[in-house]
JSON list of C-alpha atoms in Angstrom, two decimals:
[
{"chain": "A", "resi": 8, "resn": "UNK", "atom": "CA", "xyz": [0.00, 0.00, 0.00]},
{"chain": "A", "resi": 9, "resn": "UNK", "atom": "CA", "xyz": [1.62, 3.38, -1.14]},
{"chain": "A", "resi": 10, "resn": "UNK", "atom": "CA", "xyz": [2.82, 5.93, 2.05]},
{"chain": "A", "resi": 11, "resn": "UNK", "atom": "CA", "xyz": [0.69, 8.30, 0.67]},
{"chain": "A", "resi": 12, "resn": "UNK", "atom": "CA", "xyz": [-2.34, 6.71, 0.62]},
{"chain": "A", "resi": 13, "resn": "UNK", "atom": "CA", "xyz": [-1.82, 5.80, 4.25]},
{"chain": "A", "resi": 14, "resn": "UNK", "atom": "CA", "xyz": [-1.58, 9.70, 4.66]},
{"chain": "A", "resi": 15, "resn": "UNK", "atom": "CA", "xyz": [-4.33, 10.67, 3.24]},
{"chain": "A", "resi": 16, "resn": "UNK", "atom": "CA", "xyz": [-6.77, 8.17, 5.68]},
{"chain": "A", "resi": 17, "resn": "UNK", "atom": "CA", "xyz": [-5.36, 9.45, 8.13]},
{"chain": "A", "resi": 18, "resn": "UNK", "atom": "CA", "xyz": [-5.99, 13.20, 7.12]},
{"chain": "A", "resi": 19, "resn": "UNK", "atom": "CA", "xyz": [-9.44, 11.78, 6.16]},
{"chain": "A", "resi": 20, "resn": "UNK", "atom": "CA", "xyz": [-9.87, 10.29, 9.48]},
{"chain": "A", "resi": 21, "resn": "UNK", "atom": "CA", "xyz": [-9.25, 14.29, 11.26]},
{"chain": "A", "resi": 22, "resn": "UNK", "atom": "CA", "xyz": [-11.61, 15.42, 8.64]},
{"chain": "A", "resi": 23, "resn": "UNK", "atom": "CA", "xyz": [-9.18, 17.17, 6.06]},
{"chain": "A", "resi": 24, "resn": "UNK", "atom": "CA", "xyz": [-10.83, 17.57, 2.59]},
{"chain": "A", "resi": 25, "resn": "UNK", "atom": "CA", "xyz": [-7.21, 16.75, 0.99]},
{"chain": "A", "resi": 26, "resn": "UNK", "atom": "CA", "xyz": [-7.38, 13.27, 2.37]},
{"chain": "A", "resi": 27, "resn": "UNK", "atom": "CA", "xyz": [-10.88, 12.46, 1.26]},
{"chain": "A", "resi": 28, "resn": "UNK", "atom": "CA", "xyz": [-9.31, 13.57, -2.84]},
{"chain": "A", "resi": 29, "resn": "UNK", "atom": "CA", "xyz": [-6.15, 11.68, -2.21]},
{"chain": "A", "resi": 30, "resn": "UNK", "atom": "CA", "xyz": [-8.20, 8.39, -1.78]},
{"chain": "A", "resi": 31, "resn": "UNK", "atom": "CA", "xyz": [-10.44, 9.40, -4.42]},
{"chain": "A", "resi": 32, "resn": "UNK", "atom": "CA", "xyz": [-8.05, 9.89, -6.87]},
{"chain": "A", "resi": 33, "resn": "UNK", "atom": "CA", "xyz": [-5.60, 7.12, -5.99]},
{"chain": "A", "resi": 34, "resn": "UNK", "atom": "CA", "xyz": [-8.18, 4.12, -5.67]},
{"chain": "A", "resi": 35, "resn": "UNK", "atom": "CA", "xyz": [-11.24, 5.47, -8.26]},
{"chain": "A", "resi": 36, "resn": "UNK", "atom": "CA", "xyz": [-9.71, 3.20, -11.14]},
{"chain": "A", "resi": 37, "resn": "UNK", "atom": "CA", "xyz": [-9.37, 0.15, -9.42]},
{"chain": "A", "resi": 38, "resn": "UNK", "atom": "CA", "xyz": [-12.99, 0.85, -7.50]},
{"chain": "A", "resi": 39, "resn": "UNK", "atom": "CA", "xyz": [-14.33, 1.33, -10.95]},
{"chain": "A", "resi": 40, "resn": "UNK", "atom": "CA", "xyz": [-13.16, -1.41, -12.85]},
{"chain": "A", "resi": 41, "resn": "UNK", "atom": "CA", "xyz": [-14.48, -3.79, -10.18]},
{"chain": "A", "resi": 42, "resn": "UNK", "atom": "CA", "xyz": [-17.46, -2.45, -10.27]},
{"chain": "A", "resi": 43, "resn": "UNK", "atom": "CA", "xyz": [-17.72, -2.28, -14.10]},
{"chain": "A", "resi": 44, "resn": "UNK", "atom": "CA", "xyz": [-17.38, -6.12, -14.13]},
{"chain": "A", "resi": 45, "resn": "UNK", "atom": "CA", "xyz": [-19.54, -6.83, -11.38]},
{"chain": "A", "resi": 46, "resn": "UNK", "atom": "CA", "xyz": [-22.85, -5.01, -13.02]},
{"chain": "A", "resi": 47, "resn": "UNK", "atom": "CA", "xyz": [-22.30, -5.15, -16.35]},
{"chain": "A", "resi": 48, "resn": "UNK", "atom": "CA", "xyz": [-23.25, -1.65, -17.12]},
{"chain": "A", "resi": 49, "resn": "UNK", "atom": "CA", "xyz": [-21.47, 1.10, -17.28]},
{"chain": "A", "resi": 50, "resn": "UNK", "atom": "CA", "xyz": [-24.63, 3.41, -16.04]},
{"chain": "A", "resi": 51, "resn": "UNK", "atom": "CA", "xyz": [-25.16, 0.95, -13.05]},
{"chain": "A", "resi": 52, "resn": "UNK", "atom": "CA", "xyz": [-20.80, 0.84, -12.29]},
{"chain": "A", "resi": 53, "resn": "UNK", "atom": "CA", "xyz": [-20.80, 4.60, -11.86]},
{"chain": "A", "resi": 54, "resn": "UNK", "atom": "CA", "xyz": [-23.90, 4.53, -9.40]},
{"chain": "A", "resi": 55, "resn": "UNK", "atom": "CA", "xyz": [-22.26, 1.55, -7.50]},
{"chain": "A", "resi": 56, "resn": "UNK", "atom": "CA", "xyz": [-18.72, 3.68, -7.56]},
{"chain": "A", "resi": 57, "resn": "UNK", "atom": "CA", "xyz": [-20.57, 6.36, -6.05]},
{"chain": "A", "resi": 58, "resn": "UNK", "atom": "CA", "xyz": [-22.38, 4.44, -3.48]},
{"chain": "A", "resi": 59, "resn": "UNK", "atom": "CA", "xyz": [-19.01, 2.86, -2.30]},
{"chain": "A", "resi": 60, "resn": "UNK", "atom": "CA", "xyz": [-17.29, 6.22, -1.88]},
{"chain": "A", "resi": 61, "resn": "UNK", "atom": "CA", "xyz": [-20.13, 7.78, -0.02]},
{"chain": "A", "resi": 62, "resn": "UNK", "atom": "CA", "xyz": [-20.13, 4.88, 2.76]},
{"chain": "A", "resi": 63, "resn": "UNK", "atom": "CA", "xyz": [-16.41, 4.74, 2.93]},
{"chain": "A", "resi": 64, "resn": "UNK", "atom": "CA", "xyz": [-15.81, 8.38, 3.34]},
{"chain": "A", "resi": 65, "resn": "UNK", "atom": "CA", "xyz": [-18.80, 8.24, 5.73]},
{"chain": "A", "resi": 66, "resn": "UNK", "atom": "CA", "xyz": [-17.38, 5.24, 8.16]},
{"chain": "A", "resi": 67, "resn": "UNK", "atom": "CA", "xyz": [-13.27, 6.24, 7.28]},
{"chain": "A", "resi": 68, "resn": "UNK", "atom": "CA", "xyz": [-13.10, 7.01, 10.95]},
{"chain": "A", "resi": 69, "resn": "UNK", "atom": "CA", "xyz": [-13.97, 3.37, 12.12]},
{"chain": "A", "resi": 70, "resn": "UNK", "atom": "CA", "xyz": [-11.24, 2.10, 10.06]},
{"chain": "A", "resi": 71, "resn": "UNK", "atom": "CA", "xyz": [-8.61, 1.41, 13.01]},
{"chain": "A", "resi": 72, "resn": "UNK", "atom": "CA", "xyz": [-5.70, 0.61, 10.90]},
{"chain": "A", "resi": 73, "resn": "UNK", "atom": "CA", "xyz": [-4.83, 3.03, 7.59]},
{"chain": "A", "resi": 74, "resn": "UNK", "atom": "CA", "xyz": [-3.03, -0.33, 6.11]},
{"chain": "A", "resi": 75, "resn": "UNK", "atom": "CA", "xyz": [-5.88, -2.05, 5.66]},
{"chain": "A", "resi": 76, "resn": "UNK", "atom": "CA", "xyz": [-7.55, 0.66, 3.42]},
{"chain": "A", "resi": 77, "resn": "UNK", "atom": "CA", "xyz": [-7.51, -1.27, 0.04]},
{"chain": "A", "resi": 78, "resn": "UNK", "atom": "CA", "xyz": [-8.99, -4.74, 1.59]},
{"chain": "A", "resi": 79, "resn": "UNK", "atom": "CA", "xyz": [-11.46, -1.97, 3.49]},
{"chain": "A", "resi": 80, "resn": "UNK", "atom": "CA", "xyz": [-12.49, -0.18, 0.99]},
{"chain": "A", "resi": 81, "resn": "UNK", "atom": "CA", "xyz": [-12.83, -3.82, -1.41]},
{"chain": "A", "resi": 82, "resn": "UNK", "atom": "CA", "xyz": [-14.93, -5.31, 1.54]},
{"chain": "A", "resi": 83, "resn": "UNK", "atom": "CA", "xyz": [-17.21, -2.42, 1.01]},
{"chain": "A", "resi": 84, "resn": "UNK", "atom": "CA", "xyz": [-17.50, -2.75, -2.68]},
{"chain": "A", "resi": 85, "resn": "UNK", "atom": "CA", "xyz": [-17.95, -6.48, -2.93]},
{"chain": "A", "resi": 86, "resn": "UNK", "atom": "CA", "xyz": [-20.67, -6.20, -0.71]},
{"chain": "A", "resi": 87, "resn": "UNK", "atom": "CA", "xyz": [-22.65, -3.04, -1.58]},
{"chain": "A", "resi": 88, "resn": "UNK", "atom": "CA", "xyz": [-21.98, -4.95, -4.91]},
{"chain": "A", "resi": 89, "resn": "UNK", "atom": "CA", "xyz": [-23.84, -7.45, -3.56]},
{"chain": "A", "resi": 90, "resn": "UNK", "atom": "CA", "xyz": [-26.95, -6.03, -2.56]},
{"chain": "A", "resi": 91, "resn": "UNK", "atom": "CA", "xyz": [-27.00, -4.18, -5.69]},
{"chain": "A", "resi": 92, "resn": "UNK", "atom": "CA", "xyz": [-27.15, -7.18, -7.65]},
{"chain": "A", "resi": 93, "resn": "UNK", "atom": "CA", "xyz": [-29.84, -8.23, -5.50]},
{"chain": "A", "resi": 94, "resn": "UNK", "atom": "CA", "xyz": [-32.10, -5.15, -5.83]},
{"chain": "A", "resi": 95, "resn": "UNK", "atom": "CA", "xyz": [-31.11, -4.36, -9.87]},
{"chain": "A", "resi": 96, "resn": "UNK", "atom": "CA", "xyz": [-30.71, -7.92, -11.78]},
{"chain": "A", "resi": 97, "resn": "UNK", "atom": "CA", "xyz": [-32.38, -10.16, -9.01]},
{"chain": "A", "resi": 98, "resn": "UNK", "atom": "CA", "xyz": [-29.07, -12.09, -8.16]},
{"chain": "A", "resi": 99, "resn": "UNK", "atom": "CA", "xyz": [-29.70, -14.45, -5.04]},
{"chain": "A", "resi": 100, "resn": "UNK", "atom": "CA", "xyz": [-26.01, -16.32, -4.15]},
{"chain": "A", "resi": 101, "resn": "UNK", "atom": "CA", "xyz": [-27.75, -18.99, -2.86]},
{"chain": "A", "resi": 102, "resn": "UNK", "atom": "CA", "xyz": [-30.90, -19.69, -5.34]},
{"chain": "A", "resi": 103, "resn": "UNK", "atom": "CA", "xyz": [-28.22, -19.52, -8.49]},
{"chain": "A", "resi": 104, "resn": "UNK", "atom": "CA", "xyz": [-27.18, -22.03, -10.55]},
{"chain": "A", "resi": 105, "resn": "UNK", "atom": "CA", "xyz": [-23.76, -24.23, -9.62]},
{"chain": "A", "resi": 106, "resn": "UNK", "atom": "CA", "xyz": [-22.14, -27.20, -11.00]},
{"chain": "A", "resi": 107, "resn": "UNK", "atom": "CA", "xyz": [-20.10, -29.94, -9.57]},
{"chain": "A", "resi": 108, "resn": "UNK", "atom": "CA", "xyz": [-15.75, -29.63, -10.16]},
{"chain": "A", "resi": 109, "resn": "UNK", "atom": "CA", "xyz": [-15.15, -29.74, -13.55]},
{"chain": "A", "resi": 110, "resn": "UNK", "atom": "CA", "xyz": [-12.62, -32.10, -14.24]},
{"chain": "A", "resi": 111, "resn": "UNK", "atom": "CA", "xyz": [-10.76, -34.36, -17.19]},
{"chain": "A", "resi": 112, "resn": "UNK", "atom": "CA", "xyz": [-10.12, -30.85, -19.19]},
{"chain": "A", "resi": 113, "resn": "UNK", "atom": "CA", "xyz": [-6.69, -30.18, -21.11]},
{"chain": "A", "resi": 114, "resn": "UNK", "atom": "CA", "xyz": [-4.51, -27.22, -20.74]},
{"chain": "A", "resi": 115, "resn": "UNK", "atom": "CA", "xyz": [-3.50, -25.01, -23.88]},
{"chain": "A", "resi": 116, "resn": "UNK", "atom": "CA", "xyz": [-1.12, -26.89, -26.18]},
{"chain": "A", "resi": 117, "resn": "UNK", "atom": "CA", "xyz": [0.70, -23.34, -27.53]},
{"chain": "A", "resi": 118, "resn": "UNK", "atom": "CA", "xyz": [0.92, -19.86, -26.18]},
{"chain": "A", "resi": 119, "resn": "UNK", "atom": "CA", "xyz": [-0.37, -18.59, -29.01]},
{"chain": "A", "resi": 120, "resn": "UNK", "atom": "CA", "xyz": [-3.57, -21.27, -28.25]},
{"chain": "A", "resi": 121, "resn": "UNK", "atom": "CA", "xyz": [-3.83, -20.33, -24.73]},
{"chain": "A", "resi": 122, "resn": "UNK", "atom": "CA", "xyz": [-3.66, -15.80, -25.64]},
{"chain": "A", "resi": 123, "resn": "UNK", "atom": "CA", "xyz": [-6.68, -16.88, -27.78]},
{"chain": "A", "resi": 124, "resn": "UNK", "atom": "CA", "xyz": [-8.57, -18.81, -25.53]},
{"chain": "A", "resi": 125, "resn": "UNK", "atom": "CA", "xyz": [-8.15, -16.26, -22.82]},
{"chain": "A", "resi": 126, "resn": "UNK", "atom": "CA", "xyz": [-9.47, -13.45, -25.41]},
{"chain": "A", "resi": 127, "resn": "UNK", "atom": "CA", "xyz": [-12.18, -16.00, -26.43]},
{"chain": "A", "resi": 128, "resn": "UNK", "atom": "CA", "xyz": [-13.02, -15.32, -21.80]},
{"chain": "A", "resi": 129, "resn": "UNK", "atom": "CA", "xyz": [-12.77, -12.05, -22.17]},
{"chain": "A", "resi": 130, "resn": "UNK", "atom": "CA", "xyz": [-15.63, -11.85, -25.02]},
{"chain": "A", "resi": 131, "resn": "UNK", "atom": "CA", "xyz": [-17.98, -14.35, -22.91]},
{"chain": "A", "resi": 132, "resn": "UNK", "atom": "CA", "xyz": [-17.53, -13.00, -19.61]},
{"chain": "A", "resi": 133, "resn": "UNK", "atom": "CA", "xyz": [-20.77, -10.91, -19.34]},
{"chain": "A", "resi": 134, "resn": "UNK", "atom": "CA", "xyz": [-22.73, -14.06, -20.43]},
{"chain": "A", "resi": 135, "resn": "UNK", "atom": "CA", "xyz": [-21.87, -15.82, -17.32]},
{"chain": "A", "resi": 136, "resn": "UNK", "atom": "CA", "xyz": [-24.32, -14.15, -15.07]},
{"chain": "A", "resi": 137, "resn": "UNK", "atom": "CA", "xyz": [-24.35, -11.63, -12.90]},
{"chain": "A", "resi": 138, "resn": "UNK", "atom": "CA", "xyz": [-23.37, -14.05, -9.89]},
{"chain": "A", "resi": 139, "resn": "UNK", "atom": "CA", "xyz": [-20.63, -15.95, -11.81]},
{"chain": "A", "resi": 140, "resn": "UNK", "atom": "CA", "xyz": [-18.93, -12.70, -12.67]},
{"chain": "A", "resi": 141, "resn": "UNK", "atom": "CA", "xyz": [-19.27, -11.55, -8.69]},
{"chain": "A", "resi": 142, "resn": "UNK", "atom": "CA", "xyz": [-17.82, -14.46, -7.36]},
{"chain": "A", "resi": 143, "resn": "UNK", "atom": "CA", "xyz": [-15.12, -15.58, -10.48]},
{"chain": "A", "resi": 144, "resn": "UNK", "atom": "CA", "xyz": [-13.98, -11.79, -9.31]},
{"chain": "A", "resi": 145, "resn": "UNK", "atom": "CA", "xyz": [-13.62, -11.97, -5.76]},
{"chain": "A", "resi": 146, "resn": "UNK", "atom": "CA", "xyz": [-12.30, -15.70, -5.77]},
{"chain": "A", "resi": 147, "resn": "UNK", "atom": "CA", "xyz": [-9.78, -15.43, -8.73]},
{"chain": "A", "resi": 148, "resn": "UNK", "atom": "CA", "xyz": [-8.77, -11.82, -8.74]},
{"chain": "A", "resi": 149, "resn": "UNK", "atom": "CA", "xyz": [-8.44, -10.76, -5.74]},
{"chain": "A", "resi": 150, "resn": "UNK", "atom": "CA", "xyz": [-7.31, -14.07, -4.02]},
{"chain": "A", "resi": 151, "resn": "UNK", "atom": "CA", "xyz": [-10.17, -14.49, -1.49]},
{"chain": "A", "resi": 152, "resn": "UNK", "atom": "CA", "xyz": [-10.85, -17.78, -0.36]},
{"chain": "A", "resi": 153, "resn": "UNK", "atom": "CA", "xyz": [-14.32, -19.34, -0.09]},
{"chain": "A", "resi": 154, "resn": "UNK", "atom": "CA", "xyz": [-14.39, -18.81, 3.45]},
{"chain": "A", "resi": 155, "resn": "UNK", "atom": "CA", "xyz": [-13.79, -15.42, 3.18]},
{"chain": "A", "resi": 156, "resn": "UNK", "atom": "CA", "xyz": [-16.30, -14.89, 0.89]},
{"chain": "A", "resi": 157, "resn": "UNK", "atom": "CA", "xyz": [-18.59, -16.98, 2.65]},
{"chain": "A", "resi": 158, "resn": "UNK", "atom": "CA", "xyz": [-18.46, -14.83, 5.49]},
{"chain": "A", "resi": 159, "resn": "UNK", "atom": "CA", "xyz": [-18.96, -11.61, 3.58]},
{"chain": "A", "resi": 160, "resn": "UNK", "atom": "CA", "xyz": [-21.65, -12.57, 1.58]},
{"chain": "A", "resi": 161, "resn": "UNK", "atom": "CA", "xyz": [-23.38, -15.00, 4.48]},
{"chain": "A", "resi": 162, "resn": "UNK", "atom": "CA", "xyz": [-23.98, -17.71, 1.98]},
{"chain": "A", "resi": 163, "resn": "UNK", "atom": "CA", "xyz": [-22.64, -21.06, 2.07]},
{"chain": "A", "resi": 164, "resn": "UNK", "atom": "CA", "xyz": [-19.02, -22.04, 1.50]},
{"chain": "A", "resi": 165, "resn": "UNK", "atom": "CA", "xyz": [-20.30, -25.07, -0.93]},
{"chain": "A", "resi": 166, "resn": "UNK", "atom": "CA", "xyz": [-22.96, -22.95, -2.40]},
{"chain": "A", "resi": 167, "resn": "UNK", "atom": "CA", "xyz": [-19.92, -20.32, -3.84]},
{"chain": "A", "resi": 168, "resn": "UNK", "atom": "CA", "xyz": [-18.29, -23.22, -5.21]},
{"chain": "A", "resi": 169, "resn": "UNK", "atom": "CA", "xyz": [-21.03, -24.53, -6.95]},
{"chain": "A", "resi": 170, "resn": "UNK", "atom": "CA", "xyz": [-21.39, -20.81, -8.34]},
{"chain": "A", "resi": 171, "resn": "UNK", "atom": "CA", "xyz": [-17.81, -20.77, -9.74]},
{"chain": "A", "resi": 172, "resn": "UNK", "atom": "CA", "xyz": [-17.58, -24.08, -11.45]},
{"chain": "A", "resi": 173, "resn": "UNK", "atom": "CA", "xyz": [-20.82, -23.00, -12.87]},
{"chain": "A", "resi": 174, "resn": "UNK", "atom": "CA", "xyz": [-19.18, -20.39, -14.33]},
{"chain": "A", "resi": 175, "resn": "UNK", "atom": "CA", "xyz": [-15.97, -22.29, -15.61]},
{"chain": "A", "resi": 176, "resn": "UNK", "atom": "CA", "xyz": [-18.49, -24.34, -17.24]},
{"chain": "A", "resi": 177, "resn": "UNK", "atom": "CA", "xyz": [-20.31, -21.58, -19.29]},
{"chain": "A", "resi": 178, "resn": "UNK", "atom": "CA", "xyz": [-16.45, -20.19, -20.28]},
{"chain": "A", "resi": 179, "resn": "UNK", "atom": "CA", "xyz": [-15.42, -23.58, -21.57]},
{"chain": "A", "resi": 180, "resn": "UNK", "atom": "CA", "xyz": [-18.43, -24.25, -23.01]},
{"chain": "A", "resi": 181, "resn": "UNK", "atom": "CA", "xyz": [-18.22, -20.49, -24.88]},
{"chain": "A", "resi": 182, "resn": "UNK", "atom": "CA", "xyz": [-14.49, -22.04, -26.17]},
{"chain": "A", "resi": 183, "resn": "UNK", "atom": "CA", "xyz": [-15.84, -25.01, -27.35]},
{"chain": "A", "resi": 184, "resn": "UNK", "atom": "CA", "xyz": [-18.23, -22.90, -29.30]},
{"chain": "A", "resi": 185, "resn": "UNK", "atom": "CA", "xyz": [-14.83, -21.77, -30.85]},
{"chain": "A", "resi": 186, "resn": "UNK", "atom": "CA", "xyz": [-13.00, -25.00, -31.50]},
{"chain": "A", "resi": 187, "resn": "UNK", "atom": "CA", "xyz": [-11.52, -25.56, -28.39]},
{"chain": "A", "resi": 188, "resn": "UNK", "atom": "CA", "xyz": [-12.65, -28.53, -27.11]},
{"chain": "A", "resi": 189, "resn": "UNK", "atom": "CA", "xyz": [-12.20, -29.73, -23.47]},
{"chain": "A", "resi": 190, "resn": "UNK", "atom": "CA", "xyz": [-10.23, -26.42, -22.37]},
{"chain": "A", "resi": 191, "resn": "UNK", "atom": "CA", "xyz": [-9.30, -26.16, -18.54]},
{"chain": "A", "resi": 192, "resn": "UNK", "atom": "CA", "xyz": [-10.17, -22.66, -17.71]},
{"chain": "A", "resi": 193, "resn": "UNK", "atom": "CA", "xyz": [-7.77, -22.41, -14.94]},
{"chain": "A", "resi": 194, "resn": "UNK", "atom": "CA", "xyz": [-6.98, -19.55, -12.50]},
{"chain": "A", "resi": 195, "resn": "UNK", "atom": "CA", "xyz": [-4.10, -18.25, -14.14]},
{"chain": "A", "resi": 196, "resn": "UNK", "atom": "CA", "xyz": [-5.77, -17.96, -17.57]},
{"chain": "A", "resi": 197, "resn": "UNK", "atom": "CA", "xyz": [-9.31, -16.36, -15.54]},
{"chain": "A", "resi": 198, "resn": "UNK", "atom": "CA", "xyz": [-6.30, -13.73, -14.41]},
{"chain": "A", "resi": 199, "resn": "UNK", "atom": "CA", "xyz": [-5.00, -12.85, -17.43]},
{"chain": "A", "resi": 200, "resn": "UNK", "atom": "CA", "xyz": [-8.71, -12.74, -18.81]},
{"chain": "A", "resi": 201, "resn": "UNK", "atom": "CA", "xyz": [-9.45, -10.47, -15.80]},
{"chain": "A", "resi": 202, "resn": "UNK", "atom": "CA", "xyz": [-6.09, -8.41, -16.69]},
{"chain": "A", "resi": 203, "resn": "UNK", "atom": "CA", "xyz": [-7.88, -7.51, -20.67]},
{"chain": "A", "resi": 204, "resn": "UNK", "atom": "CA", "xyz": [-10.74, -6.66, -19.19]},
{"chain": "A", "resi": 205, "resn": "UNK", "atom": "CA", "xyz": [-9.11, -4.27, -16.91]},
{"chain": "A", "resi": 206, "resn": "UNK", "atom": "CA", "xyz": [-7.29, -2.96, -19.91]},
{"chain": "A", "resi": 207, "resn": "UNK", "atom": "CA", "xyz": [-10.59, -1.65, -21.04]},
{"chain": "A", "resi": 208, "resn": "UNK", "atom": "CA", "xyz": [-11.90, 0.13, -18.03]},
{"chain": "A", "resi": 209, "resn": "UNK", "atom": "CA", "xyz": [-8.35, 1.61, -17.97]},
{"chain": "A", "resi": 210, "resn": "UNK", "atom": "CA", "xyz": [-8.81, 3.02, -21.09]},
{"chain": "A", "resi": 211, "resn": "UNK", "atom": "CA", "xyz": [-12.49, 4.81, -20.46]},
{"chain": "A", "resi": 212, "resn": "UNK", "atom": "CA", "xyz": [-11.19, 6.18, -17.33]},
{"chain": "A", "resi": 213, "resn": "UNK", "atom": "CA", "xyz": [-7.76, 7.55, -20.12]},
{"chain": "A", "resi": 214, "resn": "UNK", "atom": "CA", "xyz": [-10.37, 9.29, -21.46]},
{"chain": "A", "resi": 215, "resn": "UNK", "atom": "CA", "xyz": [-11.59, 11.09, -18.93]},
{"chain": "A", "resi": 216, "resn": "UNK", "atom": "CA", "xyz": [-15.21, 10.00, -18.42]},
{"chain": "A", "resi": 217, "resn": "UNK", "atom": "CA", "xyz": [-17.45, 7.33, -19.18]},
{"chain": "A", "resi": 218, "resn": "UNK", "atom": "CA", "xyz": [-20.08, 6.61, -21.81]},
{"chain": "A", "resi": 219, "resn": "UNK", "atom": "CA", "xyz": [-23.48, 5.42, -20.44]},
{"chain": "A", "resi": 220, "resn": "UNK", "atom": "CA", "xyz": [-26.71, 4.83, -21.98]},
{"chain": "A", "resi": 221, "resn": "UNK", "atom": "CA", "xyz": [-28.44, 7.29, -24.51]},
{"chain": "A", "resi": 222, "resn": "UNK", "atom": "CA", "xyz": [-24.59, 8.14, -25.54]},
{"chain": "A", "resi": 223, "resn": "UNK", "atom": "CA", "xyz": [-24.22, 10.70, -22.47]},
{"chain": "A", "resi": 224, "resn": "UNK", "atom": "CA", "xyz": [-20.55, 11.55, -20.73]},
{"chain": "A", "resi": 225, "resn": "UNK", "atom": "CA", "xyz": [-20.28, 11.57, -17.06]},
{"chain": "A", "resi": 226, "resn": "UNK", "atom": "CA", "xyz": [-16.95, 12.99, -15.80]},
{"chain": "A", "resi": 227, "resn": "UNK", "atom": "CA", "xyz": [-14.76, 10.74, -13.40]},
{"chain": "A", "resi": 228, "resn": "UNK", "atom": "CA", "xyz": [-14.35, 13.76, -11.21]},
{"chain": "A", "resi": 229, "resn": "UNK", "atom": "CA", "xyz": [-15.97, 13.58, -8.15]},
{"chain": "A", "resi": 230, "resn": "UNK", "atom": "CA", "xyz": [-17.14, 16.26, -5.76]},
{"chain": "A", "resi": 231, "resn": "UNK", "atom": "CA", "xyz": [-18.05, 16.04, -2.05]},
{"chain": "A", "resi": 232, "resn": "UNK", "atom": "CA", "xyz": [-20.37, 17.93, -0.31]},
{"chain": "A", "resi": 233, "resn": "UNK", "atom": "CA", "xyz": [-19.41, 18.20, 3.23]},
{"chain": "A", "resi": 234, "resn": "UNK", "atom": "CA", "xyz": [-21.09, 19.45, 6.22]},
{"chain": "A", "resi": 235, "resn": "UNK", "atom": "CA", "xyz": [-19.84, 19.57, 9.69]},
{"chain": "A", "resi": 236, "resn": "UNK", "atom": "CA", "xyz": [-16.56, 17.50, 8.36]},
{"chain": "A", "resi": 237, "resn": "UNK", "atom": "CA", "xyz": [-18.80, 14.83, 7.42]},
{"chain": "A", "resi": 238, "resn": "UNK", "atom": "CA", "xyz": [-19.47, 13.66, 4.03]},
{"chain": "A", "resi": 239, "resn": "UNK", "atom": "CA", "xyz": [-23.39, 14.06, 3.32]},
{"chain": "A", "resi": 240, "resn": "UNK", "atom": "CA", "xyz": [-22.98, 13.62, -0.83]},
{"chain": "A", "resi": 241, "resn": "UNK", "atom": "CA", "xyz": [-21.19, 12.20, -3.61]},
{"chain": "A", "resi": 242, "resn": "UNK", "atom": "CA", "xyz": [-21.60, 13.97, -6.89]},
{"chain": "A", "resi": 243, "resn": "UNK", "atom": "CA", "xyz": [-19.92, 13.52, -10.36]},
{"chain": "A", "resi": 244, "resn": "UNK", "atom": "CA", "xyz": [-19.43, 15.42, -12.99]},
{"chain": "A", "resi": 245, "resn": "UNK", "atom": "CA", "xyz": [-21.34, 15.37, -16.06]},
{"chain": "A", "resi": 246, "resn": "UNK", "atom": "CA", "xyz": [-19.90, 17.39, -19.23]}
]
């Protein structure tokens, strides 16, 4: 975690507008990109973005240690991410589809096989579902075990697991589609899958702003509105 992001919690935590942009600035990209591949939508990402920034800056001065920001600030989004997959696309962890361990699969025979299977992920991944993309995330990406997750999301360990071979299924079934029969999608290539898709949110947020529905452009900038050093509203910018 960088020394200045450390910093700037800490100004946060005393109140100090400067602290609250810092962490703004420094984590928006990774918030966003998360969020972009958890709902789906671009329209939907921003409004989850701005939900997680308005709790965090809200409940920065329960946060005890300043090194834990990033796995702070991730709890908050994969579980406001949650509920808002819940309330928007009707996502229930534990009513979802799962699938037993898929096993017998080969790995990629070239590099050049494997770089197209993983682009071959990339295309499929929003067809997955709203909860295989959720948990694929938190699981392969970030590193989380099923415990962990379990915990967060209060659904059952077995449940999550079911979810993500579920998932694996769909992928390799998507490959197949493509000639590529019996593919092991394994967590290294849903990494490097997860790595291209970043590429692409990295690239909107380049730009400056982000294209939502109806072709409008809403500015990454964010403004606060504070009121007795306390956070009451998260507003971006549209242009």
């Amino acid at each position: 975690m960088k020394e200045s992001l450390k910093l700037a919690v800490e100004k946060a935590k005393r109140g100090e507008s400067e602290g609250f942009g810092t962490i703004y600035r420094e984590t928006c990209a990774d918030v966003y990109f998360r969020a972009r591949l958890m709902m789906g939508n671009r329209g939907e990402a921003r409004e989850l973005v701005r939900q997680i920034y308005l709790v965090v800056f809200r409940t920065i001065s329960t946060l005890q240690d300043p090194a834990k920001m990033e796995k702070w600030l991730y709890t908050v989004l994969y579980k406001l991410g949650e509920r808002e997959c819940q309330k928007k696309k009707g996502m229930i962890l534990e009513k979802e589809k799962t699938a037993p361990s898929w096993e017998g699969q080969r790995a990629p025979e070239t590099t050049a096989e494997r770089q197209q299977i993983v682009r071959i992920l990339k295309s499929s991944y929003k067809k997955i579902g709203t909860a295989g993309r959720l948990v694929c995330l938190a699981y392969y990406y970030e590193g989380w075990s099923m415990e962990e997750l379990s915990r967060l999301w209060k659904c059952p360990a077995e449940k999550l697991e079911g979810i993500l071979e579920y998932a694996r299924i769909e992928l390799g079934l998507m490959c197949t589609q493509a000639g590529y029969l019996h593919v092991d999608i394994s967590s290294d290539m849903m990494v490097l899958m997860f790595e291209l898709l970043r590429e692409d949110a990295e690239e909107e947020i380049r730009q400056g702003f982000f294209t939502i529905q109806g072709g409008h452009r809403i500015g990454l900038g964010g403004r606060r509105v504070v009121q007795n050093q306390e956070i009451r509203l998260m507003k971006f910018i549209s242009f």
